[in-house]
Amino acid sequence: MCGRFTLRASIEAIAEHLGRVLPLATLPDGTTSDWPMAADSFGPLFAATAQAGPMLAPRYNIAPTQRVLAVRRLAQGRQQPDREQLAEIFFARWGLRPRWASEPLKRNPLINARAETVCEKPAFRGPFRHRRCLIPADGFFEWRRDGRQSLPYFVRRRDDGLFVFAGLWEEDSPPDAPDEPTCTILTTEAPDWMQPLHHRMPVILQPTDYAAWLSPQADPQSLRALLRPIDGGEYEYYRVGLAVNSARHDRPDCITPIEAEQ
């Protein structure tokens, strides 16, 4: 599964990573205390030219129900005539809430969707067909059972670079909930290199698959083929301290190797 992750990269680095394979339109306006920023609003940012933009504050412990940065296909009516299939960066609450749900997001957030059944579950069928998104990250946490306790581990690329989760998003919530999209992260069976930590892991897309995942023309069979476990050759994990257990603790020591603390 995936219950916590990090995004420490600057907005320029995120745009550069995505812009290698996607034409980005604009960054969103506004902010909340869940995602501190250096400025109140963003201006246009085209990844192809890697224009400088405001910096996102590094996040070391992103937790469910908090705001996450995501990328979706720009609505057809907002596409620019001279640049087809633009994508846009937006914010969504982590924990997908179906439009027909009656409970508040914090009571039962759908933070993960199983790749094997995403086409069948009522909460995910619509988003899987029409509202797929990319969720940038540069690490995630997993807890390994050790007797009666669970020990946190940090998983990242060996070069500590960016990668992207396969995500789904839902339209603005019902009238009694915050007026903003919600999202979930897809998971798949963990490959051998992850099995010592957990039997599930988030779906990490290959950069060459970003556009296909967002494509409105993609069929369910081709989309399901993208939801495969990632090879472990470029990834590593190490144990970290218990500070990450608290969702309120969002500091660099969340990813400090436990050996360095002793």
PDB file of C-alpha atoms in Angstrom:
ATOM      1  CA  MET A   1       0.000   0.000   0.000  1.00  0.00           C
ATOM      2  CA  CYS A   2       1.027   3.648   0.174  1.00  0.00           C
ATOM      3  CA  GLY A   3       0.153   5.718   3.229  1.00  0.00           C
ATOM      4  CA  ARG A   4       2.896   8.368   3.347  1.00  0.00           C
ATOM      5  CA  PHE A   5       5.269   9.847   0.789  1.00  0.00           C
ATOM      6  CA  THR A   6       7.654  12.728   0.163  1.00  0.00           C
ATOM      7  CA  LEU A   7       8.019  15.463  -2.436  1.00  0.00           C
ATOM      8  CA  ARG A   8      11.145  17.500  -1.727  1.00  0.00           C
ATOM      9  CA  ALA A   9      11.886  18.669  -5.271  1.00  0.00           C
ATOM     10  CA  SER A  10      11.441  22.249  -6.453  1.00  0.00           C
ATOM     11  CA  ILE A  11       8.631  23.143  -8.822  1.00  0.00           C
ATOM     12  CA  GLU A  12      11.263  23.710 -11.508  1.00  0.00           C
ATOM     13  CA  ALA A  13      12.576  20.163 -11.063  1.00  0.00           C
ATOM     14  CA  ILE A  14       9.044  18.753 -11.160  1.00  0.00           C
ATOM     15  CA  ALA A  15       8.242  20.698 -14.329  1.00  0.00           C
ATOM     16  CA  GLU A  16      11.496  19.604 -15.961  1.00  0.00           C
ATOM     17  CA  HIS A  17      10.844  15.943 -15.140  1.00  0.00           C
ATOM     18  CA  LEU A  18       7.274  16.033 -16.447  1.00  0.00           C
ATOM     19  CA  GLY A  19       8.095  18.286 -19.379  1.00  0.00           C
ATOM     20  CA  ARG A  20      10.387  15.703 -20.931  1.00  0.00           C
ATOM     21  CA  VAL A  21       7.303  13.745 -21.968  1.00  0.00           C
ATOM     22  CA  LEU A  22       4.306  16.047 -21.347  1.00  0.00           C
ATOM     23  CA  PRO A  23       3.431  19.598 -22.463  1.00  0.00           C
ATOM     24  CA  LEU A  24       2.317  21.387 -19.282  1.00  0.00           C
ATOM     25  CA  ALA A  25      -0.120  24.275 -19.295  1.00  0.00           C
ATOM     26  CA  THR A  26      -0.328  26.219 -16.021  1.00  0.00           C
ATOM     27  CA  LEU A  27       0.203  25.819 -12.311  1.00  0.00           C
ATOM     28  CA  PRO A  28      -2.714  26.367  -9.918  1.00  0.00           C
ATOM     29  CA  ASP A  29      -3.521  29.453  -7.880  1.00  0.00           C
ATOM     30  CA  GLY A  30      -3.896  29.491  -4.116  1.00  0.00           C
ATOM     31  CA  THR A  31      -2.528  27.458  -1.238  1.00  0.00           C
ATOM     32  CA  THR A  32      -3.415  26.012   2.160  1.00  0.00           C
ATOM     33  CA  SER A  33      -1.464  25.413   5.325  1.00  0.00           C
ATOM     34  CA  ASP A  34      -1.261  21.710   4.440  1.00  0.00           C
ATOM     35  CA  TRP A  35       1.126  22.528   1.601  1.00  0.00           C
ATOM     36  CA  PRO A  36       3.274  25.549   2.534  1.00  0.00           C
ATOM     37  CA  MET A  37       4.587  27.588  -0.385  1.00  0.00           C
ATOM     38  CA  ALA A  38       6.881  30.515  -0.865  1.00  0.00           C
ATOM     39  CA  ALA A  39       4.222  32.503  -2.712  1.00  0.00           C
ATOM     40  CA  ASP A  40       0.444  32.860  -2.678  1.00  0.00           C
ATOM     41  CA  SER A  41      -0.057  32.044  -6.337  1.00  0.00           C
ATOM     42  CA  PHE A  42       1.629  30.572  -9.381  1.00  0.00           C
ATOM     43  CA  GLY A  43       1.954  32.091 -12.800  1.00  0.00           C
ATOM     44  CA  PRO A  44       2.061  30.205 -16.109  1.00  0.00           C
ATOM     45  CA  LEU A  45       4.796  27.595 -16.320  1.00  0.00           C
ATOM     46  CA  PHE A  46       5.592  25.711 -19.507  1.00  0.00           C
ATOM     47  CA  ALA A  47       7.768  22.711 -18.802  1.00  0.00           C
ATOM     48  CA  ALA A  48       9.286  22.742 -22.267  1.00  0.00           C
ATOM     49  CA  THR A  49      11.136  25.965 -21.446  1.00  0.00           C
ATOM     50  CA  ALA A  50      11.576  25.209 -17.721  1.00  0.00           C
ATOM     51  CA  GLN A  51      10.696  28.794 -16.779  1.00  0.00           C
ATOM     52  CA  ALA A  52      11.484  29.673 -13.181  1.00  0.00           C
ATOM     53  CA  GLY A  53       8.524  29.591 -10.821  1.00  0.00           C
ATOM     54  CA  PRO A  54       7.880  29.812  -7.072  1.00  0.00           C
ATOM     55  CA  MET A  55       9.336  27.020  -4.981  1.00  0.00           C
ATOM     56  CA  LEU A  56       7.229  24.403  -3.280  1.00  0.00           C
ATOM     57  CA  ALA A  57       8.306  23.932   0.302  1.00  0.00           C
ATOM     58  CA  PRO A  58       9.870  20.453   0.679  1.00  0.00           C
ATOM     59  CA  ARG A  59       7.472  17.852   2.078  1.00  0.00           C
ATOM     60  CA  TYR A  60       8.952  15.010   4.128  1.00  0.00           C
ATOM     61  CA  ASN A  61       5.785  13.314   5.378  1.00  0.00           C
ATOM     62  CA  ILE A  62       2.728  13.771   3.155  1.00  0.00           C
ATOM     63  CA  ALA A  63      -0.237  12.059   4.804  1.00  0.00           C
ATOM     64  CA  PRO A  64      -3.824  11.146   3.848  1.00  0.00           C
ATOM     65  CA  THR A  65      -6.404  13.990   3.719  1.00  0.00           C
ATOM     66  CA  GLN A  66      -3.633  16.514   3.048  1.00  0.00           C
ATOM     67  CA  ARG A  67      -3.290  18.374  -0.227  1.00  0.00           C
ATOM     68  CA  VAL A  68      -1.081  16.728  -2.844  1.00  0.00           C
ATOM     69  CA  LEU A  69       0.258  18.012  -6.137  1.00  0.00           C
ATOM     70  CA  ALA A  70      -0.985  16.103  -9.179  1.00  0.00           C
ATOM     71  CA  VAL A  71      -1.128  16.351 -12.975  1.00  0.00           C
ATOM     72  CA  ARG A  72      -4.185  15.733 -15.148  1.00  0.00           C
ATOM     73  CA  ARG A  73      -5.153  16.152 -18.771  1.00  0.00           C
ATOM     74  CA  LEU A  74      -6.461  19.642 -19.435  1.00  0.00           C
ATOM     75  CA  ALA A  75     -10.203  19.693 -20.127  1.00  0.00           C
ATOM     76  CA  GLN A  76     -11.026  19.667 -23.830  1.00  0.00           C
ATOM     77  CA  GLY A  77     -12.619  23.107 -23.696  1.00  0.00           C
ATOM     78  CA  ARG A  78      -9.453  24.586 -22.224  1.00  0.00           C
ATOM     79  CA  GLN A  79      -7.001  23.036 -24.679  1.00  0.00           C
ATOM     80  CA  GLN A  80      -5.034  25.525 -26.748  1.00  0.00           C
ATOM     81  CA  PRO A  81      -5.607  25.162 -30.510  1.00  0.00           C
ATOM     82  CA  ASP A  82      -1.890  25.161 -31.302  1.00  0.00           C
ATOM     83  CA  ARG A  83      -0.925  22.696 -28.534  1.00  0.00           C
ATOM     84  CA  GLU A  84      -2.998  19.553 -28.295  1.00  0.00           C
ATOM     85  CA  GLN A  85      -3.219  17.279 -25.276  1.00  0.00           C
ATOM     86  CA  LEU A  86      -1.928  19.770 -22.729  1.00  0.00           C
ATOM     87  CA  ALA A  87      -1.659  18.674 -19.116  1.00  0.00           C
ATOM     88  CA  GLU A  88      -2.021  20.834 -16.029  1.00  0.00           C
ATOM     89  CA  ILE A  89      -0.750  20.724 -12.472  1.00  0.00           C
ATOM     90  CA  PHE A  90      -3.450  20.939  -9.795  1.00  0.00           C
ATOM     91  CA  PHE A  91      -4.006  20.172  -6.114  1.00  0.00           C
ATOM     92  CA  ALA A  92      -6.278  17.490  -4.669  1.00  0.00           C
ATOM     93  CA  ARG A  93      -7.014  16.082  -1.226  1.00  0.00           C
ATOM     94  CA  TRP A  94      -5.456  12.660  -0.775  1.00  0.00           C
ATOM     95  CA  GLY A  95      -8.329  10.270  -0.160  1.00  0.00           C
ATOM     96  CA  LEU A  96     -10.763   9.887  -3.033  1.00  0.00           C
ATOM     97  CA  ARG A  97     -14.348  10.669  -2.128  1.00  0.00           C
ATOM     98  CA  PRO A  98     -16.975   9.402  -4.576  1.00  0.00           C
ATOM     99  CA  ARG A  99     -19.596  11.980  -5.426  1.00  0.00           C
ATOM    100  CA  TRP A 100     -22.251   9.714  -3.956  1.00  0.00           C
ATOM    101  CA  ALA A 101     -20.416   9.261  -0.625  1.00  0.00           C
ATOM    102  CA  SER A 102     -22.150  10.571   2.495  1.00  0.00           C
ATOM    103  CA  GLU A 103     -19.307  10.352   5.029  1.00  0.00           C
ATOM    104  CA  PRO A 104     -16.723  13.127   5.395  1.00  0.00           C
ATOM    105  CA  LEU A 105     -13.336  12.482   3.815  1.00  0.00           C
ATOM    106  CA  LYS A 106     -11.465  12.175   7.109  1.00  0.00           C
ATOM    107  CA  ARG A 107     -13.662   9.305   8.328  1.00  0.00           C
ATOM    108  CA  ASN A 108     -12.991   6.904   5.490  1.00  0.00           C
ATOM    109  CA  PRO A 109     -10.466   8.244   2.966  1.00  0.00           C
ATOM    110  CA  LEU A 110      -9.885   5.983  -0.039  1.00  0.00           C
ATOM    111  CA  ILE A 111      -6.151   6.627  -0.227  1.00  0.00           C
ATOM    112  CA  ASN A 112      -5.350   3.545  -2.350  1.00  0.00           C
ATOM    113  CA  ALA A 113      -7.034   1.660  -5.185  1.00  0.00           C
ATOM    114  CA  ARG A 114      -5.995  -1.888  -6.070  1.00  0.00           C
ATOM    115  CA  ALA A 115      -4.894  -2.131  -9.707  1.00  0.00           C
ATOM    116  CA  GLU A 116      -6.390  -5.613  -9.978  1.00  0.00           C
ATOM    117  CA  THR A 117      -9.947  -4.444  -9.196  1.00  0.00           C
ATOM    118  CA  VAL A 118      -9.947  -0.756 -10.141  1.00  0.00           C
ATOM    119  CA  CYS A 119     -12.250  -1.422 -13.119  1.00  0.00           C
ATOM    120  CA  GLU A 120     -14.816  -3.151 -10.905  1.00  0.00           C
ATOM    121  CA  LYS A 121     -15.143  -1.056  -7.745  1.00  0.00           C
ATOM    122  CA  PRO A 122     -17.972   1.527  -7.934  1.00  0.00           C
ATOM    123  CA  ALA A 123     -15.831   4.223  -6.310  1.00  0.00           C
ATOM    124  CA  PHE A 124     -13.066   3.875  -8.906  1.00  0.00           C
ATOM    125  CA  ARG A 125     -14.757   2.813 -12.171  1.00  0.00           C
ATOM    126  CA  GLY A 126     -15.604   6.345 -13.300  1.00  0.00           C
ATOM    127  CA  PRO A 127     -12.287   7.952 -12.340  1.00  0.00           C
ATOM    128  CA  PHE A 128     -10.373   5.076 -13.970  1.00  0.00           C
ATOM    129  CA  ARG A 129     -12.168   5.688 -17.251  1.00  0.00           C
ATOM    130  CA  HIS A 130     -12.206   9.479 -17.269  1.00  0.00           C
ATOM    131  CA  ARG A 131     -10.141  11.047 -14.457  1.00  0.00           C
ATOM    132  CA  ARG A 132      -6.643   9.602 -14.253  1.00  0.00           C
ATOM    133  CA  CYS A 133      -3.738  11.629 -12.921  1.00  0.00           C
ATOM    134  CA  LEU A 134      -0.020  11.575 -12.168  1.00  0.00           C
ATOM    135  CA  ILE A 135       1.188  12.169  -8.604  1.00  0.00           C
ATOM    136  CA  PRO A 136       4.882  13.182  -8.419  1.00  0.00           C
ATOM    137  CA  ALA A 137       6.974  11.921  -5.496  1.00  0.00           C
ATOM    138  CA  ASP A 138      10.588  11.269  -4.593  1.00  0.00           C
ATOM    139  CA  GLY A 139      10.096   8.669  -1.883  1.00  0.00           C
ATOM    140  CA  PHE A 140       7.495   6.776   0.131  1.00  0.00           C
ATOM    141  CA  PHE A 141       7.321   5.020   3.476  1.00  0.00           C
ATOM    142  CA  GLU A 142       6.437   1.454   4.306  1.00  0.00           C
ATOM    143  CA  TRP A 143       6.191  -0.240   7.694  1.00  0.00           C
ATOM    144  CA  ARG A 144       7.619  -3.731   8.293  1.00  0.00           C
ATOM    145  CA  ARG A 145       6.226  -5.880  11.060  1.00  0.00           C
ATOM    146  CA  ASP A 146       8.852  -6.869  13.641  1.00  0.00           C
ATOM    147  CA  GLY A 147       7.170  -8.822  16.388  1.00  0.00           C
ATOM    148  CA  ARG A 148       4.617  -6.529  18.016  1.00  0.00           C
ATOM    149  CA  GLN A 149       5.937  -3.341  16.468  1.00  0.00           C
ATOM    150  CA  SER A 150       5.994  -1.858  12.974  1.00  0.00           C
ATOM    151  CA  LEU A 151       9.248  -0.268  11.864  1.00  0.00           C
ATOM    152  CA  PRO A 152       9.200   2.484   9.193  1.00  0.00           C
ATOM    153  CA  TYR A 153      11.362   2.275   6.075  1.00  0.00           C
ATOM    154  CA  PHE A 154      11.952   4.886   3.389  1.00  0.00           C
ATOM    155  CA  VAL A 155      11.870   3.790  -0.267  1.00  0.00           C
ATOM    156  CA  ARG A 156      13.479   5.956  -2.944  1.00  0.00           C
ATOM    157  CA  ARG A 157      15.346   5.890  -6.232  1.00  0.00           C
ATOM    158  CA  ARG A 158      19.058   5.221  -5.826  1.00  0.00           C
ATOM    159  CA  ASP A 159      19.758   8.614  -7.408  1.00  0.00           C
ATOM    160  CA  ASP A 160      17.145  10.197  -5.072  1.00  0.00           C
ATOM    161  CA  GLY A 161      15.312  11.470  -8.147  1.00  0.00           C
ATOM    162  CA  LEU A 162      11.657  12.043  -8.935  1.00  0.00           C
ATOM    163  CA  PHE A 163       9.149   9.409  -9.985  1.00  0.00           C
ATOM    164  CA  VAL A 164       5.392   9.375 -10.514  1.00  0.00           C
ATOM    165  CA  PHE A 165       2.559   7.372  -8.952  1.00  0.00           C
ATOM    166  CA  ALA A 166      -0.444   6.334 -11.033  1.00  0.00           C
ATOM    167  CA  GLY A 167      -3.426   8.150  -9.545  1.00  0.00           C
ATOM    168  CA  LEU A 168      -7.142   8.789  -9.984  1.00  0.00           C
ATOM    169  CA  TRP A 169      -9.013  11.953  -9.134  1.00  0.00           C
ATOM    170  CA  GLU A 170     -12.646  12.771  -8.544  1.00  0.00           C
ATOM    171  CA  GLU A 171     -14.647  15.904  -9.251  1.00  0.00           C
ATOM    172  CA  ASP A 172     -15.245  18.522  -6.589  1.00  0.00           C
ATOM    173  CA  SER A 173     -16.755  17.022  -3.465  1.00  0.00           C
ATOM    174  CA  PRO A 174     -20.439  17.244  -2.470  1.00  0.00           C
ATOM    175  CA  PRO A 175     -21.834  20.525  -1.051  1.00  0.00           C
ATOM    176  CA  ASP A 176     -21.162  19.539   2.574  1.00  0.00           C
ATOM    177  CA  ALA A 177     -17.446  18.934   1.900  1.00  0.00           C
ATOM    178  CA  PRO A 178     -14.504  21.133   0.831  1.00  0.00           C
ATOM    179  CA  ASP A 179     -14.911  22.384  -2.731  1.00  0.00           C
ATOM    180  CA  GLU A 180     -11.869  20.709  -4.280  1.00  0.00           C
ATOM    181  CA  PRO A 181     -10.930  17.481  -6.065  1.00  0.00           C
ATOM    182  CA  THR A 182      -9.864  14.359  -4.195  1.00  0.00           C
ATOM    183  CA  CYS A 183      -7.459  11.652  -5.348  1.00  0.00           C
ATOM    184  CA  THR A 184      -6.146   8.157  -4.701  1.00  0.00           C
ATOM    185  CA  ILE A 185      -2.932   6.243  -5.496  1.00  0.00           C
ATOM    186  CA  LEU A 186      -3.066   2.889  -7.267  1.00  0.00           C
ATOM    187  CA  THR A 187      -1.262  -0.090  -5.760  1.00  0.00           C
ATOM    188  CA  THR A 188      -0.104  -3.422  -7.116  1.00  0.00           C
ATOM    189  CA  GLU A 189       1.478  -6.616  -5.839  1.00  0.00           C
ATOM    190  CA  ALA A 190       4.977  -5.951  -4.537  1.00  0.00           C
ATOM    191  CA  PRO A 191       7.862  -7.532  -6.486  1.00  0.00           C
ATOM    192  CA  ASP A 192      10.520  -9.625  -4.772  1.00  0.00           C
ATOM    193  CA  TRP A 193      12.700  -6.675  -3.780  1.00  0.00           C
ATOM    194  CA  MET A 194       9.808  -5.080  -1.831  1.00  0.00           C
ATOM    195  CA  GLN A 195       8.381  -8.240  -0.279  1.00  0.00           C
ATOM    196  CA  PRO A 196      10.505  -7.977   2.914  1.00  0.00           C
ATOM    197  CA  LEU A 197       8.616  -4.753   3.695  1.00  0.00           C
ATOM    198  CA  HIS A 198       5.090  -5.347   2.398  1.00  0.00           C
ATOM    199  CA  HIS A 199       3.131  -7.441  -0.090  1.00  0.00           C
ATOM    200  CA  ARG A 200       1.727  -4.311  -1.802  1.00  0.00           C
ATOM    201  CA  MET A 201       3.334  -1.170  -3.209  1.00  0.00           C
ATOM    202  CA  PRO A 202       2.244   1.947  -5.125  1.00  0.00           C
ATOM    203  CA  VAL A 203       2.190   1.776  -8.917  1.00  0.00           C
ATOM    204  CA  ILE A 204       5.172   3.760 -10.225  1.00  0.00           C
ATOM    205  CA  LEU A 205       4.798   4.646 -13.890  1.00  0.00           C
ATOM    206  CA  GLN A 206       7.628   4.697 -16.392  1.00  0.00           C
ATOM    207  CA  PRO A 207       8.150   8.205 -17.861  1.00  0.00           C
ATOM    208  CA  THR A 208       7.354   6.808 -21.300  1.00  0.00           C
ATOM    209  CA  ASP A 209       3.911   5.839 -19.953  1.00  0.00           C
ATOM    210  CA  TYR A 210       2.893   9.230 -18.507  1.00  0.00           C
ATOM    211  CA  ALA A 211       1.141  10.418 -21.662  1.00  0.00           C
ATOM    212  CA  ALA A 212      -0.564   7.058 -22.199  1.00  0.00           C
ATOM    213  CA  TRP A 213      -1.921   7.074 -18.636  1.00  0.00           C
ATOM    214  CA  LEU A 214      -3.472  10.511 -19.176  1.00  0.00           C
ATOM    215  CA  SER A 215      -4.681   9.881 -22.723  1.00  0.00           C
ATOM    216  CA  PRO A 216      -8.483  10.172 -23.092  1.00  0.00           C
ATOM    217  CA  GLN A 217      -8.312   7.681 -25.981  1.00  0.00           C
ATOM    218  CA  ALA A 218      -6.705   4.890 -23.928  1.00  0.00           C
ATOM    219  CA  ASP A 219      -8.737   1.701 -23.532  1.00  0.00           C
ATOM    220  CA  PRO A 220      -9.016  -0.168 -20.195  1.00  0.00           C
ATOM    221  CA  GLN A 221      -6.888  -3.089 -21.362  1.00  0.00           C
ATOM    222  CA  SER A 222      -3.944  -0.896 -22.362  1.00  0.00           C
ATOM    223  CA  LEU A 223      -4.261   1.089 -19.135  1.00  0.00           C
ATOM    224  CA  ARG A 224      -4.221  -2.053 -17.008  1.00  0.00           C
ATOM    225  CA  ALA A 225      -0.998  -3.085 -18.751  1.00  0.00           C
ATOM    226  CA  LEU A 226       0.693   0.030 -17.328  1.00  0.00           C
ATOM    227  CA  LEU A 227      -0.119  -0.943 -13.738  1.00  0.00           C
ATOM    228  CA  ARG A 228       2.791  -3.312 -13.230  1.00  0.00           C
ATOM    229  CA  PRO A 229       5.383  -3.572 -10.438  1.00  0.00           C
ATOM    230  CA  ILE A 230       8.528  -1.507 -10.912  1.00  0.00           C
ATOM    231  CA  ASP A 231      11.913  -3.181 -11.272  1.00  0.00           C
ATOM    232  CA  GLY A 232      14.016  -2.792  -8.145  1.00  0.00           C
ATOM    233  CA  GLY A 233      17.345  -2.131  -9.836  1.00  0.00           C
ATOM    234  CA  GLU A 234      16.949   1.642  -9.541  1.00  0.00           C
ATOM    235  CA  TYR A 235      15.383   1.654  -6.065  1.00  0.00           C
ATOM    236  CA  GLU A 236      16.533   1.131  -2.496  1.00  0.00           C
ATOM    237  CA  TYR A 237      15.102   1.333   1.011  1.00  0.00           C
ATOM    238  CA  TYR A 238      16.437   1.886   4.505  1.00  0.00           C
ATOM    239  CA  ARG A 239      15.061   2.098   8.013  1.00  0.00           C
ATOM    240  CA  VAL A 240      14.130   5.494   9.462  1.00  0.00           C
ATOM    241  CA  GLY A 241      13.111   6.739  12.888  1.00  0.00           C
ATOM    242  CA  LEU A 242       9.663   6.620  14.458  1.00  0.00           C
ATOM    243  CA  ALA A 243       9.134  10.371  14.029  1.00  0.00           C
ATOM    244  CA  VAL A 244       7.442   9.690  10.685  1.00  0.00           C
ATOM    245  CA  ASN A 245       4.624   7.889  12.508  1.00  0.00           C
ATOM    246  CA  SER A 246       3.122  11.277  13.367  1.00  0.00           C
ATOM    247  CA  ALA A 247       1.438  12.935  10.390  1.00  0.00           C
ATOM    248  CA  ARG A 248       2.133  16.296  12.035  1.00  0.00           C
ATOM    249  CA  HIS A 249       5.878  15.725  11.884  1.00  0.00           C
ATOM    250  CA  ASP A 250       7.048  16.989   8.489  1.00  0.00           C
ATOM    251  CA  ARG A 251      10.784  17.531   8.871  1.00  0.00           C
ATOM    252  CA  PRO A 252      14.008  16.262   7.251  1.00  0.00           C
ATOM    253  CA  ASP A 253      14.629  13.768  10.061  1.00  0.00           C
ATOM    254  CA  CYS A 254      11.687  11.734   8.697  1.00  0.00           C
ATOM    255  CA  ILE A 255      14.050  10.379   6.026  1.00  0.00           C
ATOM    256  CA  THR A 256      17.268  10.232   8.079  1.00  0.00           C
ATOM    257  CA  PRO A 257      18.657   6.667   8.141  1.00  0.00           C
ATOM    258  CA  ILE A 258      18.267   5.145  11.588  1.00  0.00           C
ATOM    259  CA  GLU A 259      21.999   4.361  11.718  1.00  0.00           C
ATOM    260  CA  ALA A 260      22.763   8.091  11.491  1.00  0.00           C
ATOM    261  CA  GLU A 261      20.689   8.743  14.616  1.00  0.00           C
ATOM    262  CA  GLN A 262      22.693   6.390  16.820  1.00  0.00           C
TER     263      GLN A 262
END
